[in-house]
Short mmCIF file of C-alpha atoms in Angstrom, two decimals:
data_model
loop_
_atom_site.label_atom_id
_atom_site.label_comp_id
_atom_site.label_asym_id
_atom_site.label_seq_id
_atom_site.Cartn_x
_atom_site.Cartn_y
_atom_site.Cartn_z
CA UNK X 1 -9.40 5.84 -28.91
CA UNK X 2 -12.18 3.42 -28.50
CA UNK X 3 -15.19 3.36 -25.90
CA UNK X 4 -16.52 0.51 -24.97
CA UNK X 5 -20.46 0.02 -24.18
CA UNK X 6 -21.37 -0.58 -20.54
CA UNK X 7 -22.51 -4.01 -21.40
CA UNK X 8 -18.83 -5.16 -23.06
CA UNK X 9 -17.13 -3.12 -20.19
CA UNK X 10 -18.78 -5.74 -17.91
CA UNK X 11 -18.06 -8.69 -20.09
CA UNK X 12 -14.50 -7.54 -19.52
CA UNK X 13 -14.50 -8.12 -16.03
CA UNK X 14 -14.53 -11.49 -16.07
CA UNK X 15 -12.10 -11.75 -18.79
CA UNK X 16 -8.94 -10.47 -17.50
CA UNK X 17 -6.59 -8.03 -18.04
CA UNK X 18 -4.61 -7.59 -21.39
CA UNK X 19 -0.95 -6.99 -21.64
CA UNK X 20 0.69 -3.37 -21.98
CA UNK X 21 3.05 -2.17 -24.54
CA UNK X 22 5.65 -0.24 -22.78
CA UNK X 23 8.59 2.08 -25.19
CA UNK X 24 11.02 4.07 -23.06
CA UNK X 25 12.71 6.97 -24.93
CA UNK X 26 16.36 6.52 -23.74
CA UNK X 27 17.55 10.12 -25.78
CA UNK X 28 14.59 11.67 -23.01
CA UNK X 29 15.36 9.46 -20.04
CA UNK X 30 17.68 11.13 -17.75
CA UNK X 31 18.08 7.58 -15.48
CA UNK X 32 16.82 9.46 -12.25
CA UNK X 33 15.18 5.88 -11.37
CA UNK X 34 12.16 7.48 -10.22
CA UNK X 35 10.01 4.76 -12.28
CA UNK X 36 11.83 2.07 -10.82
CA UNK X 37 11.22 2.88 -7.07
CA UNK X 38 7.63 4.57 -8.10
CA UNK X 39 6.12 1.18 -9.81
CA UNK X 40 4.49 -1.33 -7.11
CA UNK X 41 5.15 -4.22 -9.61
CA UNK X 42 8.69 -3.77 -10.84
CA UNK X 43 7.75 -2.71 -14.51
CA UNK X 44 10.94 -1.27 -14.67
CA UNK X 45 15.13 -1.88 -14.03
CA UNK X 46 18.03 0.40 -14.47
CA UNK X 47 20.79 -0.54 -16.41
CA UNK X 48 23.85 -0.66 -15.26
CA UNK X 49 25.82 -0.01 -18.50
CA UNK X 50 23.78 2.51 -20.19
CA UNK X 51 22.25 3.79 -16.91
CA UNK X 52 18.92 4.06 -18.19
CA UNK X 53 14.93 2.87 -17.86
CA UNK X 54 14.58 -0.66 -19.28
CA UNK X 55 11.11 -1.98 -19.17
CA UNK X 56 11.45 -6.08 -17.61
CA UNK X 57 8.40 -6.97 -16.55
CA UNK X 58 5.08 -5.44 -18.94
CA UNK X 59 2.91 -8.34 -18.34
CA UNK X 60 2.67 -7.26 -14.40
CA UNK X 61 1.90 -3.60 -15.82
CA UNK X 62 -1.51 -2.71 -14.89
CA UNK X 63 -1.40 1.18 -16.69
CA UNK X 64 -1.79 2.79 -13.71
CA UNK X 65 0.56 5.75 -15.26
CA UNK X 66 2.12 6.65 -11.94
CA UNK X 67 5.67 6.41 -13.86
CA UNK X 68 4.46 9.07 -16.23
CA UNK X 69 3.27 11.37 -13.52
CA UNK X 70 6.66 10.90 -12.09
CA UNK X 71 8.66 11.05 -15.10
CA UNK X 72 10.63 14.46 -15.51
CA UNK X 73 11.20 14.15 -18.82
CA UNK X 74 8.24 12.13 -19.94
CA UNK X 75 10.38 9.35 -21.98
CA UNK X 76 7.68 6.61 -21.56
CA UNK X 77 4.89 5.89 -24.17
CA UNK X 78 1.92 3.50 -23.08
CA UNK X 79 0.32 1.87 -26.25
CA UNK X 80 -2.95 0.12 -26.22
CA UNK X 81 -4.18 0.78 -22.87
CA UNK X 82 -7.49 1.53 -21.05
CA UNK X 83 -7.39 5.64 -21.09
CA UNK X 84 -9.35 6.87 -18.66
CA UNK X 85 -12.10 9.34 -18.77
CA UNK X 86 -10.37 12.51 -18.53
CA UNK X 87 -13.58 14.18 -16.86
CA UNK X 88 -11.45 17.12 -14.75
CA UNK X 89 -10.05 19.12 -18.00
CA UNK X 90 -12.21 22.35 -18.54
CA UNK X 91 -12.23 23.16 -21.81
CA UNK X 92 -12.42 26.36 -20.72
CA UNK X 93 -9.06 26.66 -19.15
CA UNK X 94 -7.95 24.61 -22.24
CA UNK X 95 -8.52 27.45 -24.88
CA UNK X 96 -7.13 29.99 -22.59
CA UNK X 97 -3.70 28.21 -21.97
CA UNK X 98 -4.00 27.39 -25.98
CA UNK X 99 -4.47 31.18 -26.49
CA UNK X 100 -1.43 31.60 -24.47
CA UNK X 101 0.94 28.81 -25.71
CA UNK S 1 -14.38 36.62 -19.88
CA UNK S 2 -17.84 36.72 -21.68
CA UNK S 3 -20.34 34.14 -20.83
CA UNK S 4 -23.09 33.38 -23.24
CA UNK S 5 -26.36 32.44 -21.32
CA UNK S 6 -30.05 30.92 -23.03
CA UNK S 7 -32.64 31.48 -21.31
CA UNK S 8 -35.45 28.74 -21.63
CA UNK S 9 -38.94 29.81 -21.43
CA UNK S 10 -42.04 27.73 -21.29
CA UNK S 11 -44.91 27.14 -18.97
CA UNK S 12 -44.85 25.02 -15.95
CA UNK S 13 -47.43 23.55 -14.73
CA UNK S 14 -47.55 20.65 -11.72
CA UNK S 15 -49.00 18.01 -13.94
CA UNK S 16 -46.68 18.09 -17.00
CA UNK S 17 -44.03 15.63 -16.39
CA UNK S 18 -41.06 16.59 -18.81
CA UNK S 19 -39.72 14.99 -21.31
CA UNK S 20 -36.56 14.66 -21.53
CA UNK S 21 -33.57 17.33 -19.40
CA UNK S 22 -32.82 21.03 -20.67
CA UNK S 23 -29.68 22.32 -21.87
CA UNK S 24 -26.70 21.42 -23.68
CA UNK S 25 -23.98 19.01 -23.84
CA UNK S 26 -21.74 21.96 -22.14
CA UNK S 27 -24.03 22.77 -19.63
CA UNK S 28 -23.84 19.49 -18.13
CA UNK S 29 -20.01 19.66 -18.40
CA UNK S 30 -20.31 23.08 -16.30
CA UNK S 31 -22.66 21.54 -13.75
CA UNK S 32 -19.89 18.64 -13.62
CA UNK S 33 -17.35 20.88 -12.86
CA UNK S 34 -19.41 23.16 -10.46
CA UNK S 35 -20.19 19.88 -8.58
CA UNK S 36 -17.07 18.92 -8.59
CA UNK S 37 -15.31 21.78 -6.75
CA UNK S 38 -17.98 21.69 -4.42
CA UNK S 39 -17.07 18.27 -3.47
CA UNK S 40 -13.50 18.56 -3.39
CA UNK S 41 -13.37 21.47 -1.10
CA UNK S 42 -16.22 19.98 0.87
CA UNK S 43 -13.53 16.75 1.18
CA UNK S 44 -10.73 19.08 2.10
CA UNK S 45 -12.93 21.18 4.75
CA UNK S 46 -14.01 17.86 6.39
CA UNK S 47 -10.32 16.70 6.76
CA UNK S 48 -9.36 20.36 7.99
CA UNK S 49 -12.18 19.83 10.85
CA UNK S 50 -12.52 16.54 11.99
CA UNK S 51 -8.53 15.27 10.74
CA UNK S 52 -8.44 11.51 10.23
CA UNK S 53 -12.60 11.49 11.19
CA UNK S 54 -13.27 12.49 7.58
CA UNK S 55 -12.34 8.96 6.86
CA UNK S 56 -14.85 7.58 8.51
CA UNK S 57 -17.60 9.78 7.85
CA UNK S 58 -17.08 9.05 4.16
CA UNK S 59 -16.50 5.75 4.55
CA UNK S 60 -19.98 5.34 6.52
CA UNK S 61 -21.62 7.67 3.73
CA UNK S 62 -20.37 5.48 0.84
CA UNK S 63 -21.02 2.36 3.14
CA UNK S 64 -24.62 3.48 2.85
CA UNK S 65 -24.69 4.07 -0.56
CA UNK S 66 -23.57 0.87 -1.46
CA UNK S 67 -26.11 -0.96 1.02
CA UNK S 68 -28.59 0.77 -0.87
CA UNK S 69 -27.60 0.24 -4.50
CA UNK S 70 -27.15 -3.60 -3.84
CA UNK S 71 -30.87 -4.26 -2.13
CA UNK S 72 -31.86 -5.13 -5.45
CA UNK S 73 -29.39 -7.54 -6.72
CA UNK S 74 -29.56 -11.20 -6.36
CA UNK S 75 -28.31 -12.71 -3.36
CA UNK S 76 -25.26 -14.94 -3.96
CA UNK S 77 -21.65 -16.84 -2.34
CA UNK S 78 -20.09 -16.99 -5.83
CA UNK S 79 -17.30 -13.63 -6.02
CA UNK S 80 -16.83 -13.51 -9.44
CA UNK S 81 -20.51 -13.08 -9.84
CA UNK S 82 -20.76 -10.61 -7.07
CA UNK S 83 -18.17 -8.83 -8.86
CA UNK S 84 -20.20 -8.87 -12.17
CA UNK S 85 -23.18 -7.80 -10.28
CA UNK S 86 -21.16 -4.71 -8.51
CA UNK S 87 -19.86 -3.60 -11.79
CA UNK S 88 -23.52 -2.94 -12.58
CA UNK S 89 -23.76 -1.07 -9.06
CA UNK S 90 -20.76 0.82 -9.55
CA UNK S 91 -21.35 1.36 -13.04
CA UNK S 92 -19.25 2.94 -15.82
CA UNK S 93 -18.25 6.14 -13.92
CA UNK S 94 -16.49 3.34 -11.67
CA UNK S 95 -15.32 0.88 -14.19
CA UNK S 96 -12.91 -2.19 -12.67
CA UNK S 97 -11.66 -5.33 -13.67
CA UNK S 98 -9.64 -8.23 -12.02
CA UNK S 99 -6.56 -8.05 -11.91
CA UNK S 100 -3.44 -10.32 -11.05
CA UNK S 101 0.56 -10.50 -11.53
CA UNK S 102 1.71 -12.81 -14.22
CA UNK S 103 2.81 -15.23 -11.50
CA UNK S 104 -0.31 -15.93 -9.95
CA UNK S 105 -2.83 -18.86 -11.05
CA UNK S 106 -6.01 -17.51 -10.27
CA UNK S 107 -7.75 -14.11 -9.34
CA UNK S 108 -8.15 -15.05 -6.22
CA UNK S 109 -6.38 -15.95 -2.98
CA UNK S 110 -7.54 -18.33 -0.36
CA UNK S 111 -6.03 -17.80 3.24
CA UNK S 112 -8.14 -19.43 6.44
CA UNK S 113 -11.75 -17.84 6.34
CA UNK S 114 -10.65 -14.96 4.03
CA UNK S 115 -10.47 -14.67 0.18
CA UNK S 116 -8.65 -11.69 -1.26
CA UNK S 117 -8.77 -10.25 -4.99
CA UNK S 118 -7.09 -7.25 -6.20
CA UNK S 119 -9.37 -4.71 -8.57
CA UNK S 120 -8.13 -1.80 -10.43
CA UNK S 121 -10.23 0.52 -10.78
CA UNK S 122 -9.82 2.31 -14.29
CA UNK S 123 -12.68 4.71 -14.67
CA UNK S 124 -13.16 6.71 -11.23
CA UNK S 125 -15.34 9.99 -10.61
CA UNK S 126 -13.43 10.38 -7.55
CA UNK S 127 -9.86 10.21 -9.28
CA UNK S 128 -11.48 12.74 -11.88
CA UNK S 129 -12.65 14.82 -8.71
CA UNK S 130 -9.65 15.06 -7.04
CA UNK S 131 -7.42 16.12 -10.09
CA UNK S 132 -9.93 18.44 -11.04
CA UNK S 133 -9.18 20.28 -7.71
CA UNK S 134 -5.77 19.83 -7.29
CA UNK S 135 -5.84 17.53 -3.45
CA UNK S 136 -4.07 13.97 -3.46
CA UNK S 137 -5.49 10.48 -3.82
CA UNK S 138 -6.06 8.18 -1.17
CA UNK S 139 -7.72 10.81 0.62
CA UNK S 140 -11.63 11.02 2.60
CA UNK S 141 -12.67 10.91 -0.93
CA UNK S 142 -11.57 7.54 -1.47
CA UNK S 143 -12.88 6.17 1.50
CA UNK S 144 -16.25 7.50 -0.45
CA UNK S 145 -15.57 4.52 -2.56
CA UNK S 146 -14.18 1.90 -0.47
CA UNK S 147 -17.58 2.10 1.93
CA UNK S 148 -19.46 1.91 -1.22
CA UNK S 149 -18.06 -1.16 -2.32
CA UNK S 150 -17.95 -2.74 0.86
CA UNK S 151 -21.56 -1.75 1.31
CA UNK S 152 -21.88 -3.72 -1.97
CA UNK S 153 -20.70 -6.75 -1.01
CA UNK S 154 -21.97 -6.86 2.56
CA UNK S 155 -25.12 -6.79 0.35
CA UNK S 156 -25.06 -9.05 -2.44
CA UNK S 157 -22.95 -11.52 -0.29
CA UNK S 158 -24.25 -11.21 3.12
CA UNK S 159 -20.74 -11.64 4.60
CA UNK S 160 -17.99 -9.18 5.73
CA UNK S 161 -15.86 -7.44 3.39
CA UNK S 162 -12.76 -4.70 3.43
CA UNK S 163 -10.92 -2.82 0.49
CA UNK S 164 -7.59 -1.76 0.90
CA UNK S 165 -5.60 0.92 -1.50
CA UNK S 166 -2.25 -1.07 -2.51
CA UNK S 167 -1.25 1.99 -5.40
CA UNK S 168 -3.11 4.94 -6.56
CA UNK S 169 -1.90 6.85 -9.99
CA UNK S 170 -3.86 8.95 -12.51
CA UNK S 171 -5.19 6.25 -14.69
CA UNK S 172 -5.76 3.14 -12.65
CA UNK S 173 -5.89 2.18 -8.67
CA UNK S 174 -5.54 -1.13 -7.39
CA UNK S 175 -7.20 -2.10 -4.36
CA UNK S 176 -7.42 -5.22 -2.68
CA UNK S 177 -11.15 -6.86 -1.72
CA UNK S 178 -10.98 -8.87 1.14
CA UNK S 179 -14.14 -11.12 2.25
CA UNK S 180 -14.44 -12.83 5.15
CA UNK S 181 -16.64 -16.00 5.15
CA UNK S 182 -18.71 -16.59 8.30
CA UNK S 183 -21.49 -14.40 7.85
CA UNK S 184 -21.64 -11.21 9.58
#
């Protein structure tokens, strides 16, 4: 994962956003369609032979990750994105459900 | 569940002016979290009492907040620096870029006396917030943010501004700025 410095961060701003790499497991994806009606930019398409995900638009993805959230069988992989800072996960917590897993 | 605790002596005294913060890396990460279940059931409560009101009192608070940050910052009419100079406002904890659909030309859209440009926010303390205690985006929280900006750029631009939540998820929101030129 890389972090970038406040300063570059900022340079970024002005220099637009860079494309997503979007790979759909179709042996997980159970074609529910739930990423199709969840994404506001139409990342995604079913198809109608195979009746699953097929990614058709990536440029207009902006990683927002709502199709993951949504996903029930988490057959989408994001590559090269923007991760945000995962601030909420107590580490705490973390080693207890470790413990229990 | 034990709980290891160091206690840090020294003498205080008025005058001395410390250093530099106590405490580990972890006890900041506690604090975070402490403060951040304080806010989100302070958010909650506030929507419990006053309903759709909670909106607006955030949005006023943040409103305020951004007013404040931006006194400093030069004065300008030119968005993309405004932008750049509300990143530094916002800062890291509220990291955004641009963003358009591959169709559109520019960043921007001209309609009458408005301009509108979509952001997505990537880094959010809010977002964090809310996950962290389990209530749904584009709640009073958010409106915590949208006054801030708008605060921002009623600042640094002297003119009129909205933001409006087009699509929240758990890594990025977009939001669309809207200015209105004319003064205010």
């Amino acid at each position: 994962m890389e972090y970038l410095s406040r300063k570059q961060k900022m340079k970024k701003i002005s220099r637009g956003f860079k494309m997503v790499e979007i790979e759909i497991d179709e042996d997980a994806c159970v074609g529910c369609g739930s990423c199709v009606d969840d994404c506001p930019n139409n990342v995604y398409q079913m198809n109608e032979e195979t009746w699953k995900t097929t990614v058709v638009n990536a440029d207009d993805c902006m990683a927002c990750l709502s199709c993951h959230e949504i996903c029930p069988s988490q057959a989408m992989t994001h590559r090269d994105i923007h991760v945000a800072k995962r601030l909420y996960i107590d580490r705490k917590v973390n080693d207890v459900l470790e413990k229990i897993i | 569940m034990d709980m290891e605790m160091e206690e840090i002596r020294g003498t205080f005294k008025p005058e001395i002016i410390p250093r530099e913060t106590g405490g580990k890396i972890g006890d900041y990460e506690a604090a975070l979290h402490v403060l951040m279940k304080f806010v989100g059931s302070m958010s909650s409560a506030l929507e419990q009492v006053s309903g759709r009101g909670a909106n607006a009192i955030v949005y006023q608070a943040g409103k305020r907040m951004g007013h404040d940050a931006a006194k400093m910052l030069e004065k300008t009419d030119d968005l993309e620096k405004a932008l750049n100079e509300m990143g530094e406002v916002l800062g890291v904890e509220f990291y955004f870029e641009m963003w358009k659909p591959k169709g559109q030309e520019g960043y921007t859209i001209e309609s009458g006396d408005k301009t509108e440009v979509k952001l997505l926010f990537m880094d959010c303390v809010v977002r964090q917030t809310l996950r962290r205690t389990g209530l749904p985006q584009k709640g009073p929280l958010c409106y915590l943010l949208y006054g801030y900006m708008v605060g921002a750029v009623e600042e640094v631009m002297s003119i009129k501004g909205k933001l409006d939540i087009d699509h929240v998820g758990p890594n990025a929101c977009l939001k669309t700025l809207t200015i209105k030129w004319g003064g205010k």
